[in-house]
Amino acid sequence: MGVKFNSSSLLKLFGIGGLHGIVILALLNETEQADWLVFAAIYPFAAIGVGVSMHRYFAHRAFKTSRWFQFALAIMASLAFGNAVFFAGKHRLHHKYSDQPGDVHSPKQGLWQSWIGSVVDCGYPTSTIEKGARDFLRYPELAWLYRNSFVPALLLNSILFLVGGFSMMAIGGCLSSVLLLHQSSAVNYLCHLRGYKTYETRDDSRNNFIVAILTFGEGWHNNHHRFSSSAKAGMRWWEIDMFYWVILLFEAVGLIWDVKRVRPNQVLNEALILKTTGRK
Ligand SMILES: [Zn+2]
Ligand SMILES: [Zn+2]
């Protein structure tokens, strides 16, 4: 699967290139302390928008929530140019065909396609993606955001530009988008290539310690492929999963409920099966 160059994929490619250009230009010039403070304030929400919102909620429905908080989660995902509904449809195809023909970003397709190409063009027509996410498209507010997913990020970056100029837009806004793009792609590529397997799965998914730390728990990817609807990806005590801590916090304050968890004996038993049979 390669990138098909049409207006949509070219726009995305220029967008990704433009965001990198803006960030590099700002870093080469002077930045203010205020720019980094804005970054520190926005980045956690944008990261939660990717890991907790787009991935664990929209793609996997790892918990239930109210309609307003569902929309708030979708907005959070859009802060860094994410599209929660599109992501859900696309990511479900990754789990359906992982590392087989039809996967949207297997490392078997090569570094470029897995890391960037699949963000620009995942190889499926829009209708297939929409079919995979129709459970969310029935909400008018989510359907609107799906069609206008760039609006929150464009609005945010415009406000930052007006308030603090180019460097605040670049560091406070665009840097989060660039970092989160590479964090997600590191999971898609490296966690199907390098690391250890705790569970038997149909794919090459791995738990990668470094990626997991850098992605707040998303790198426990072999665990995730085995228990994909589980809200918790870190299964052993040292598999730190900060996004799960966020989920616990949301649950404690009543924003979400019916959080899906794996029974502890299932976590342990299946891990032991792989250890004793030595299957890879
Ligand atoms: Zn995967
Ligand atoms: Zn997933």
PDB file of N, CA, C and O and ligand atoms in Angstrom, residues 55 91 94-95 98-99 103 105 187-188 191-192 203 205-206 221-222 224-225, ligand 1:
ATOM      1  N   HIS A  55      -7.747   6.683  21.177  1.00  0.00           N
ATOM      2  CA  HIS A  55      -7.395   5.267  21.150  1.00  0.00           C
ATOM      3  C   HIS A  55      -8.273   4.425  22.090  1.00  0.00           C
ATOM      4  O   HIS A  55      -9.016   3.565  21.639  1.00  0.00           O
ATOM      5  N   HIS A  91      -8.307   2.768  13.024  1.00  0.00           N
ATOM      6  CA  HIS A  91      -7.580   1.938  13.985  1.00  0.00           C
ATOM      7  C   HIS A  91      -8.225   0.565  14.156  1.00  0.00           C
ATOM      8  O   HIS A  91      -7.535  -0.432  14.391  1.00  0.00           O
ATOM      9  N   HIS A  94      -6.700  -1.593  11.779  1.00  0.00           N
ATOM     10  CA  HIS A  94      -5.370  -2.053  12.204  1.00  0.00           C
ATOM     11  C   HIS A  94      -5.494  -3.319  13.050  1.00  0.00           C
ATOM     12  O   HIS A  94      -4.757  -4.285  12.850  1.00  0.00           O
ATOM     13  N   HIS A  95      -6.434  -3.315  13.975  1.00  0.00           N
ATOM     14  CA  HIS A  95      -6.593  -4.501  14.829  1.00  0.00           C
ATOM     15  C   HIS A  95      -7.163  -5.685  14.047  1.00  0.00           C
ATOM     16  O   HIS A  95      -6.816  -6.824  14.337  1.00  0.00           O
ATOM     17  N   SER A  98      -3.971  -6.700  11.669  1.00  0.00           N
ATOM     18  CA  SER A  98      -2.605  -6.342  12.082  1.00  0.00           C
ATOM     19  C   SER A  98      -1.524  -7.255  11.518  1.00  0.00           C
ATOM     20  O   SER A  98      -1.587  -8.477  11.654  1.00  0.00           O
ATOM     21  N   ASP A  99      -0.576  -6.633  10.859  1.00  0.00           N
ATOM     22  CA  ASP A  99       0.579  -7.257  10.211  1.00  0.00           C
ATOM     23  C   ASP A  99       0.202  -8.235   9.098  1.00  0.00           C
ATOM     24  O   ASP A  99       1.011  -9.062   8.679  1.00  0.00           O
ATOM     25  N   ASP A 103      -3.541  -4.261   6.671  1.00  0.00           N
ATOM     26  CA  ASP A 103      -3.210  -3.448   7.847  1.00  0.00           C
ATOM     27  C   ASP A 103      -2.944  -2.014   7.384  1.00  0.00           C
ATOM     28  O   ASP A 103      -2.435  -1.798   6.277  1.00  0.00           O
ATOM     29  N   HIS A 105      -0.957   0.282   8.960  1.00  0.00           N
ATOM     30  CA  HIS A 105       0.416   0.796   9.161  1.00  0.00           C
ATOM     31  C   HIS A 105       1.385  -0.251   9.717  1.00  0.00           C
ATOM     32  O   HIS A 105       2.121   0.043  10.666  1.00  0.00           O
ATOM     33  N   VAL A 187       4.683   3.949  18.137  1.00  0.00           N
ATOM     34  CA  VAL A 187       3.927   2.762  18.568  1.00  0.00           C
ATOM     35  C   VAL A 187       3.603   1.894  17.348  1.00  0.00           C
ATOM     36  O   VAL A 187       3.849   0.691  17.336  1.00  0.00           O
ATOM     37  N   ASN A 188       3.072   2.541  16.299  1.00  0.00           N
ATOM     38  CA  ASN A 188       2.659   1.790  15.109  1.00  0.00           C
ATOM     39  C   ASN A 188       3.823   1.025  14.478  1.00  0.00           C
ATOM     40  O   ASN A 188       3.656  -0.089  13.989  1.00  0.00           O
ATOM     41  N   CYS A 191       6.545  -0.792  17.913  1.00  0.00           N
ATOM     42  CA  CYS A 191       5.885  -1.789  18.764  1.00  0.00           C
ATOM     43  C   CYS A 191       5.336  -2.976  17.966  1.00  0.00           C
ATOM     44  O   CYS A 191       4.663  -3.847  18.524  1.00  0.00           O
ATOM     45  N   HIS A 192       5.593  -3.007  16.667  1.00  0.00           N
ATOM     46  CA  HIS A 192       5.323  -4.220  15.885  1.00  0.00           C
ATOM     47  C   HIS A 192       6.637  -4.806  15.384  1.00  0.00           C
ATOM     48  O   HIS A 192       6.661  -5.624  14.474  1.00  0.00           O
ATOM     49  N   ASP A 203      -0.456 -11.319  15.641  1.00  0.00           N
ATOM     50  CA  ASP A 203       0.379 -10.321  14.968  1.00  0.00           C
ATOM     51  C   ASP A 203       1.769 -10.265  15.597  1.00  0.00           C
ATOM     52  O   ASP A 203       2.103 -11.072  16.448  1.00  0.00           O
ATOM     53  N   SER A 205       2.905  -7.788  17.440  1.00  0.00           N
ATOM     54  CA  SER A 205       2.910  -6.721  18.444  1.00  0.00           C
ATOM     55  C   SER A 205       3.853  -7.034  19.600  1.00  0.00           C
ATOM     56  O   SER A 205       4.008  -8.183  20.004  1.00  0.00           O
ATOM     57  N   ARG A 206       4.503  -5.996  20.093  1.00  0.00           N
ATOM     58  CA  ARG A 206       5.504  -6.123  21.166  1.00  0.00           C
ATOM     59  C   ARG A 206       5.229  -5.109  22.265  1.00  0.00           C
ATOM     60  O   ARG A 206       4.672  -4.044  22.010  1.00  0.00           O
ATOM     61  N   HIS A 221       2.191  -2.663  23.860  1.00  0.00           N
ATOM     62  CA  HIS A 221       1.336  -2.875  22.689  1.00  0.00           C
ATOM     63  C   HIS A 221       0.965  -4.339  22.474  1.00  0.00           C
ATOM     64  O   HIS A 221      -0.083  -4.638  21.913  1.00  0.00           O
ATOM     65  N   ASN A 222       1.837  -5.255  22.939  1.00  0.00           N
ATOM     66  CA  ASN A 222       1.461  -6.669  22.861  1.00  0.00           C
ATOM     67  C   ASN A 222       0.313  -6.937  23.846  1.00  0.00           C
ATOM     68  O   ASN A 222      -0.665  -7.616  23.504  1.00  0.00           O
ATOM     69  N   HIS A 224      -1.796  -4.760  24.715  1.00  0.00           N
ATOM     70  CA  HIS A 224      -2.962  -4.091  24.140  1.00  0.00           C
ATOM     71  C   HIS A 224      -3.597  -4.923  23.021  1.00  0.00           C
ATOM     72  O   HIS A 224      -4.824  -5.009  22.928  1.00  0.00           O
ATOM     73  N   HIS A 225      -2.769  -5.538  22.177  1.00  0.00           N
ATOM     74  CA  HIS A 225      -3.360  -6.354  21.109  1.00  0.00           C
ATOM     75  C   HIS A 225      -4.069  -7.589  21.665  1.00  0.00           C
ATOM     76  O   HIS A 225      -5.057  -8.038  21.096  1.00  0.00           O
TER      77      HIS A 225
HETATM   78 ZN    ZN B   1      -0.708  -2.464  16.789  1.00  0.00          ZN
END
